[in-house]
Short mmCIF file of C-alpha atoms in Angstrom, two decimals:
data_model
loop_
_atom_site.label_atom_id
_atom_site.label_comp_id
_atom_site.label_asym_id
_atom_site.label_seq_id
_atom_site.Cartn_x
_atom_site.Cartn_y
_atom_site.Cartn_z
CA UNK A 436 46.18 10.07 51.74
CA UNK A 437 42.56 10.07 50.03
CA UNK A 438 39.96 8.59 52.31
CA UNK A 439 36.88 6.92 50.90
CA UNK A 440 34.81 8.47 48.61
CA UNK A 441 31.03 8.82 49.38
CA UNK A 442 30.38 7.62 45.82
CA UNK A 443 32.07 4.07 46.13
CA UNK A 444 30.28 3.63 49.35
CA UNK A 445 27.45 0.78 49.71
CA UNK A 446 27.19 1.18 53.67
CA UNK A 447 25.15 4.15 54.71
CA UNK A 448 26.90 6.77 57.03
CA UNK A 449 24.74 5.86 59.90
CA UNK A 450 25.90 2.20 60.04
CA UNK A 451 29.77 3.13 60.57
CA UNK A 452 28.43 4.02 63.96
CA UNK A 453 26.10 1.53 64.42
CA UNK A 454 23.23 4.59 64.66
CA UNK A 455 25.10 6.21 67.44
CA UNK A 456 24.97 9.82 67.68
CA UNK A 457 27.47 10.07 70.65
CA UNK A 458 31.43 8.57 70.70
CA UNK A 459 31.84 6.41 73.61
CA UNK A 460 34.46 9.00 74.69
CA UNK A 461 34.19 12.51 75.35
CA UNK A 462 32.27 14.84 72.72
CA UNK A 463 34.52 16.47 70.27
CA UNK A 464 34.39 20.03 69.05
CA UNK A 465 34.68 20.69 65.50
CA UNK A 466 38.43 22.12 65.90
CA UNK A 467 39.83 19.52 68.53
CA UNK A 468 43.05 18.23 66.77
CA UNK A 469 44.11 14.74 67.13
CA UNK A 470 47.61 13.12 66.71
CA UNK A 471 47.91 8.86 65.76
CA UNK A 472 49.18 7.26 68.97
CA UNK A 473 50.25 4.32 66.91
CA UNK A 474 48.68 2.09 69.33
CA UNK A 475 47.44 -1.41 67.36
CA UNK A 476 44.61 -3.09 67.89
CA UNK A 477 44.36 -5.33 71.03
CA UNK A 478 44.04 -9.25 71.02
CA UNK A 479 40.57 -10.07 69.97
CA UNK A 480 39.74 -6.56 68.65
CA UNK A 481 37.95 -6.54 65.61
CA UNK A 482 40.29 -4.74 62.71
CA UNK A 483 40.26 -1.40 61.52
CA UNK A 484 37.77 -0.63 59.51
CA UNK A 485 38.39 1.27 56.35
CA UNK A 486 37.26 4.78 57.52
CA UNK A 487 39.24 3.76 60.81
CA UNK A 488 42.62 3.10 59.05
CA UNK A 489 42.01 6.12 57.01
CA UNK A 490 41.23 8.25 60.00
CA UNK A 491 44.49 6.88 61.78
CA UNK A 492 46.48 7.35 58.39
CA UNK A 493 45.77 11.03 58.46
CA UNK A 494 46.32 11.70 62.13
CA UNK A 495 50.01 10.68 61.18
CA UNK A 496 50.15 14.77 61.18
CA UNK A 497 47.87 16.80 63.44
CA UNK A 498 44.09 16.47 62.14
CA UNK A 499 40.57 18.30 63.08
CA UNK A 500 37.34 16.68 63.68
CA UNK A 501 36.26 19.05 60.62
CA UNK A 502 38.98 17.85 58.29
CA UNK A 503 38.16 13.87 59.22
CA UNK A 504 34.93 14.74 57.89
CA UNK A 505 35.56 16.57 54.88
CA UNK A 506 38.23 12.92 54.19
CA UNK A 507 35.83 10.84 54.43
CA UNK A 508 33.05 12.57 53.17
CA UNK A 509 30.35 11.68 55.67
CA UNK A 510 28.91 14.40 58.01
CA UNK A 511 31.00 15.91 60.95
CA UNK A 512 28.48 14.00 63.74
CA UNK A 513 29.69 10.76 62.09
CA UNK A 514 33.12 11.89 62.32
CA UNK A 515 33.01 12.89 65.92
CA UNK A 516 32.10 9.37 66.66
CA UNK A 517 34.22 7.60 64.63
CA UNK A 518 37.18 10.02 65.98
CA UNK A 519 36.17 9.83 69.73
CA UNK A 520 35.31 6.31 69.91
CA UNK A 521 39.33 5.87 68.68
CA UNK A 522 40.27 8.48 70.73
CA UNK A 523 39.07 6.13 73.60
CA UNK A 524 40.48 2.97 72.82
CA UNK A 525 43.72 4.94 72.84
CA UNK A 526 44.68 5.04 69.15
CA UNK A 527 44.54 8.84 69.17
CA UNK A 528 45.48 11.50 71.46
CA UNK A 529 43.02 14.85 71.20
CA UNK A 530 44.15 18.34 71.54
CA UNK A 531 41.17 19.95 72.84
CA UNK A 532 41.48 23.89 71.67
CA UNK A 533 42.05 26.63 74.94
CA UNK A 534 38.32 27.89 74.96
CA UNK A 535 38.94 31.90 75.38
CA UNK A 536 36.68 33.53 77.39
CA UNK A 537 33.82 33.00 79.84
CA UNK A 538 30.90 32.51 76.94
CA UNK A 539 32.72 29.02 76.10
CA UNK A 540 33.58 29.96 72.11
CA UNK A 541 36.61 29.28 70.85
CA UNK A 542 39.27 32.03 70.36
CA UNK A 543 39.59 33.45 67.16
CA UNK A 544 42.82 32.63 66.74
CA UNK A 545 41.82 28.67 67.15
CA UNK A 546 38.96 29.26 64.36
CA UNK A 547 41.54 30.85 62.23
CA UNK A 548 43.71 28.06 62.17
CA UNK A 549 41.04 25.59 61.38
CA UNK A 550 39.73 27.84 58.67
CA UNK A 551 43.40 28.27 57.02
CA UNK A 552 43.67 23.67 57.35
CA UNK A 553 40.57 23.40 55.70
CA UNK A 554 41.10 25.74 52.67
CA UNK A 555 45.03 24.23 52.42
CA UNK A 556 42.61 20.30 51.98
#
């Protein structure tokens, strides 16, 4: 699946989140993976957008924030919100990573697996 290119775009990357900075859900780190819940739209919801469908299109297998960026080519703050803000209308479920030790940073192990996804894209 091939998300939208930043070339063909028109919009600016701010607008897909209507200037927020912030997902409505929970913030996202960079290697949280997320799964497609296959949940549609509810009545009266506006439809997918096209980053949307792509970003539920690739979630078909598990997906990082980091990866959802690197898709759609916009930067990985639009990406959180885009991701989080479907994460919390229930059209993806999040993996958050185990965060290791006391000082918050992910284990090695976690960054190593995100680091091996990104070079396989």
């Amino acid at each position: 699946m091939e998300g939208p290119r930043s070339s063909d775009r028109v919009v600016p990357t701010y607008a897909f989140t209507r200037g927020r900075t912030r997902p409505i859900g929970q913030e996202l780190p960079l290697e949280a993976i997320m799964v497609a819940t296959q949940r549609p739209p509810g009545p009266g919801a506006p439809a997918f957008s096209k980053e949307e469908r792509a970003i539920i299109e690739s979630c078909a297998t598990p997906t990082a924030v980091a990866e959802i960026g690197a898709l759609l080519s916009v930067p990985v703050g639009v990406a959180r919100v885009l991701v989080g803000d479907l994460a919390a209308d229930g059209h993806l479920e999040l993996h958050l990573p185990d965060q290791g030790g006391r000082d918050q940073r992910p284990a090695a192990k976690v960054l190593e697996r995100l680091l091996d996804g990104l070079r396989a894209r």
